[in-house]
């Protein structure tokens, strides 16, 4: 068995709901989400900051759960891919990804959706270069990015 | 990848941080955004049993155009158009760090003290073990320049050269109180390359401050890397100065990504002050700087190519200061 420090209480807001849990100091947010809280939509790609598959929002900012200590989220708000859809159906970015074929194996998709949804929330009408700039921390090994960029553009223009 | 256990402290004042780190001595690391420290910990590089997190310290998070707290997130600087107008070269360097997702957590202080990098060092424990550990972590020899005294890992922070070019200072706090030093004095050109800074034991970076004269000074930053995102600098060249109708009024050039510490080339730029900039003295300056740097083969691009690009970037930097609008990012 791997040794762990004793679990400590952790309170955060997760997908708009207050959550009380506990975890050891060395728990990484990605592991807390996937292994302790069963939120497996957030993916583990590289585990080192070099792929963007693990993107979540912390206080609304898209960032990497693999490089964040779970305990750093004490008192903060975390949003995962499970928390960005309306009560039924998909959000406009998700819909556009489906309709435009912006997903192939799908492993990178939750990360892209988190990044793109945050982008359109802050900049509802981004230029193409603002889009490519915003997704510069998310890697996709399948699509070649064209369809991803088109999907984000189409979600922004409401043209689907 | 799971981390080994550690004790985690989350103090809320600089004084508490200093007291804690003094009590814990060498058995602790400070944790800022964690975007450099946590990947290294995941790879079992130089683990410590205690981490002192700085994120709850209000003073470190505050920032103005004169004084930027060490816990200021790079994404916040990147979004700040006033900051870009005030310090175009530094803003360009901030924008080039890592990726937008990393910059949301990465901090200014962490960037100044980012661990130096090397092929043989930024690897997992089993990788390093299979080759034989090196001087910088767990071993006794260097695989790049075979000997047992000095490490040649490359300083790969983007902000230090850009800050050095505009004469920025760093404010430090430690057991002996506070002091302020020029940015480049953080680094130790005479050291063994293993310890990457000259902080006194348990000193932390509190803030970066800018002299009034640097506000609005034309400046630029050019970064060499394979991909225009993600990658650390294989060369980061910062230039700042005033060139009025062809005559150099002030000039500083600094570089990172080449050696174990960032450097400024005052011996080359000082004689140009008061001179008219022309192709001859521009090329001579670029040649002199290129000849003085000594990159080794421990990053992706070949050292000779990186050196030659120093020459190219110096010429471009000077042309931009002479002709271009201030701070067009490289
Ligand atoms: C995919 C990826 C790409 C990257 N690309 C780049 C790049 O292009 N350019 C670049 O410069 N960096 C890059 N980085 C490294 C890193 O993200 C940045 O350097 C960042 O600014 C580090 O800040 P941090 O707050 O995350 O530091 P941390 O990881 O928290 O700390 C880094 C080091 O500094 C020490 N430290 C931090 N703050 C202080 C302080 N106030 N006082 C004393 N010591 C302190 C820590 O103890 C630690 O040793 C990259 C990282 C990743 C994961
Ligand atoms: S330069 Fe040598 S000692 Fe330093 S990290 Fe690389 S192999 Fe290790
Ligand atoms: S898993 Fe976090 S960036 Fe790759
Ligand atoms: S769809 Fe396969 S990695 Fe992007």
PDB file of C-alpha atoms in Angstrom, chain A residues 2-6 8 25-28 30-31 35 44 46-52 55 58 61-69 71-74 76 115 122 133-139 141, chain B residues 1-10 31-36 38-40 42-43 51 53 55-56 61 73 75-76 78-79 95 98-106 124 227-230 232:
ATOM      1  CA  UNK A   2       1.105   3.493  -0.830  1.00  0.00           C
ATOM      2  CA  UNK A   3       1.514   5.592   2.296  1.00  0.00           C
ATOM      3  CA  UNK A   4      -0.735   8.593   2.760  1.00  0.00           C
ATOM      4  CA  UNK A   5      -0.989  11.425   5.211  1.00  0.00           C
ATOM      5  CA  UNK A   6      -4.181  11.306   7.320  1.00  0.00           C
ATOM      6  CA  UNK A   8      -8.325  16.171   6.482  1.00  0.00           C
ATOM      7  CA  UNK A  25      -2.699  16.735   1.827  1.00  0.00           C
ATOM      8  CA  UNK A  26      -1.088  15.169  -1.198  1.00  0.00           C
ATOM      9  CA  UNK A  27      -4.390  14.487  -2.984  1.00  0.00           C
ATOM     10  CA  UNK A  28      -4.422  16.057  -6.447  1.00  0.00           C
ATOM     11  CA  UNK A  30      -7.991  15.328 -10.564  1.00  0.00           C
ATOM     12  CA  UNK A  31      -7.712  12.255  -8.329  1.00  0.00           C
ATOM     13  CA  UNK A  35     -11.355   8.450  -7.656  1.00  0.00           C
ATOM     14  CA  UNK A  44      -6.318  12.100 -17.093  1.00  0.00           C
ATOM     15  CA  UNK A  46      -0.513  13.365 -19.253  1.00  0.00           C
ATOM     16  CA  UNK A  47      -0.942  14.137 -15.540  1.00  0.00           C
ATOM     17  CA  UNK A  48       1.806  16.775 -15.962  1.00  0.00           C
ATOM     18  CA  UNK A  49       0.137  19.861 -17.405  1.00  0.00           C
ATOM     19  CA  UNK A  50       0.920  19.126 -21.028  1.00  0.00           C
ATOM     20  CA  UNK A  51      -2.416  18.114 -22.582  1.00  0.00           C
ATOM     21  CA  UNK A  52      -5.464  19.918 -21.137  1.00  0.00           C
ATOM     22  CA  UNK A  55      -9.400  21.024 -17.526  1.00  0.00           C
ATOM     23  CA  UNK A  58     -11.758  26.920 -10.389  1.00  0.00           C
ATOM     24  CA  UNK A  61     -11.322  30.023 -14.526  1.00  0.00           C
ATOM     25  CA  UNK A  62     -10.401  27.184 -16.843  1.00  0.00           C
ATOM     26  CA  UNK A  63      -7.324  25.471 -15.458  1.00  0.00           C
ATOM     27  CA  UNK A  64      -5.680  22.096 -14.871  1.00  0.00           C
ATOM     28  CA  UNK A  65      -6.933  19.745 -12.176  1.00  0.00           C
ATOM     29  CA  UNK A  66      -3.791  17.586 -12.511  1.00  0.00           C
ATOM     30  CA  UNK A  67      -1.600  20.461 -11.264  1.00  0.00           C
ATOM     31  CA  UNK A  68      -3.840  21.566  -8.398  1.00  0.00           C
ATOM     32  CA  UNK A  69      -3.799  20.206  -4.869  1.00  0.00           C
ATOM     33  CA  UNK A  71      -6.788  21.217  -0.587  1.00  0.00           C
ATOM     34  CA  UNK A  72      -6.154  24.391  -2.595  1.00  0.00           C
ATOM     35  CA  UNK A  73      -9.842  24.333  -3.498  1.00  0.00           C
ATOM     36  CA  UNK A  74     -10.924  24.673   0.166  1.00  0.00           C
ATOM     37  CA  UNK A  76     -13.532  27.708  -3.603  1.00  0.00           C
ATOM     38  CA  UNK A 115     -12.097  25.780 -22.140  1.00  0.00           C
ATOM     39  CA  UNK A 122     -16.331  35.809 -21.149  1.00  0.00           C
ATOM     40  CA  UNK A 133      -5.253  31.323 -28.560  1.00  0.00           C
ATOM     41  CA  UNK A 134      -7.767  30.152 -25.923  1.00  0.00           C
ATOM     42  CA  UNK A 135      -7.452  26.462 -26.826  1.00  0.00           C
ATOM     43  CA  UNK A 136      -3.639  26.584 -27.007  1.00  0.00           C
ATOM     44  CA  UNK A 137      -3.421  24.479 -23.836  1.00  0.00           C
ATOM     45  CA  UNK A 138      -5.695  21.672 -25.039  1.00  0.00           C
ATOM     46  CA  UNK A 139      -4.238  18.992 -27.279  1.00  0.00           C
ATOM     47  CA  UNK A 141      -4.571  13.866 -31.378  1.00  0.00           C
TER      48      UNK A 141
ATOM     49  CA  UNK B   1       0.577   9.785 -10.607  1.00  0.00           C
ATOM     50  CA  UNK B   2       0.140  10.042  -6.855  1.00  0.00           C
ATOM     51  CA  UNK B   3       2.258  12.242  -4.691  1.00  0.00           C
ATOM     52  CA  UNK B   4       4.160  11.004  -1.681  1.00  0.00           C
ATOM     53  CA  UNK B   5       2.729  12.225   1.627  1.00  0.00           C
ATOM     54  CA  UNK B   6       3.732  15.611   2.981  1.00  0.00           C
ATOM     55  CA  UNK B   7       2.607  18.001   5.667  1.00  0.00           C
ATOM     56  CA  UNK B   8       0.849  21.049   4.183  1.00  0.00           C
ATOM     57  CA  UNK B   9       0.777  24.469   5.835  1.00  0.00           C
ATOM     58  CA  UNK B  10      -1.434  27.302   4.656  1.00  0.00           C
ATOM     59  CA  UNK B  31       4.245  26.135  -2.953  1.00  0.00           C
ATOM     60  CA  UNK B  32       2.931  28.949  -5.153  1.00  0.00           C
ATOM     61  CA  UNK B  33       0.816  27.937  -8.176  1.00  0.00           C
ATOM     62  CA  UNK B  34       2.413  24.495  -8.156  1.00  0.00           C
ATOM     63  CA  UNK B  35       2.700  24.307 -11.948  1.00  0.00           C
ATOM     64  CA  UNK B  36       6.429  23.636 -11.707  1.00  0.00           C
ATOM     65  CA  UNK B  38       3.930  19.531  -8.564  1.00  0.00           C
ATOM     66  CA  UNK B  39       5.115  18.004 -11.882  1.00  0.00           C
ATOM     67  CA  UNK B  40       8.563  17.657 -10.314  1.00  0.00           C
ATOM     68  CA  UNK B  42       5.096  13.675  -9.370  1.00  0.00           C
ATOM     69  CA  UNK B  43       8.389  12.627 -10.943  1.00  0.00           C
ATOM     70  CA  UNK B  51       5.032  22.257   1.873  1.00  0.00           C
ATOM     71  CA  UNK B  53       1.489  27.100   0.512  1.00  0.00           C
ATOM     72  CA  UNK B  55      -1.922  31.140  -1.718  1.00  0.00           C
ATOM     73  CA  UNK B  56      -3.685  32.376   1.434  1.00  0.00           C
ATOM     74  CA  UNK B  61      -1.605  38.537  -4.024  1.00  0.00           C
ATOM     75  CA  UNK B  73      -1.292  34.867 -11.366  1.00  0.00           C
ATOM     76  CA  UNK B  75      -3.263  35.117 -16.416  1.00  0.00           C
ATOM     77  CA  UNK B  76      -4.250  38.239 -14.452  1.00  0.00           C
ATOM     78  CA  UNK B  78      -1.877  38.824 -19.217  1.00  0.00           C
ATOM     79  CA  UNK B  79      -5.419  40.229 -19.214  1.00  0.00           C
ATOM     80  CA  UNK B  95       1.883  35.912 -22.603  1.00  0.00           C
ATOM     81  CA  UNK B  98       3.257  27.779 -21.041  1.00  0.00           C
ATOM     82  CA  UNK B  99      -0.463  27.748 -21.969  1.00  0.00           C
ATOM     83  CA  UNK B 100      -3.535  29.764 -20.927  1.00  0.00           C
ATOM     84  CA  UNK B 101      -4.601  26.910 -18.627  1.00  0.00           C
ATOM     85  CA  UNK B 102      -1.233  26.859 -16.858  1.00  0.00           C
ATOM     86  CA  UNK B 103      -1.125  30.669 -16.625  1.00  0.00           C
ATOM     87  CA  UNK B 104      -4.372  30.686 -14.608  1.00  0.00           C
ATOM     88  CA  UNK B 105      -2.451  29.142 -11.703  1.00  0.00           C
ATOM     89  CA  UNK B 106       1.183  30.005 -12.463  1.00  0.00           C
ATOM     90  CA  UNK B 124      10.269  10.077 -14.098  1.00  0.00           C
ATOM     91  CA  UNK B 227       5.695  24.783 -30.656  1.00  0.00           C
ATOM     92  CA  UNK B 228       4.300  28.287 -30.198  1.00  0.00           C
ATOM     93  CA  UNK B 229       2.536  27.067 -27.043  1.00  0.00           C
ATOM     94  CA  UNK B 230       3.386  24.716 -24.122  1.00  0.00           C
ATOM     95  CA  UNK B 232       9.703  26.318 -22.339  1.00  0.00           C
TER      96      UNK B 232
END
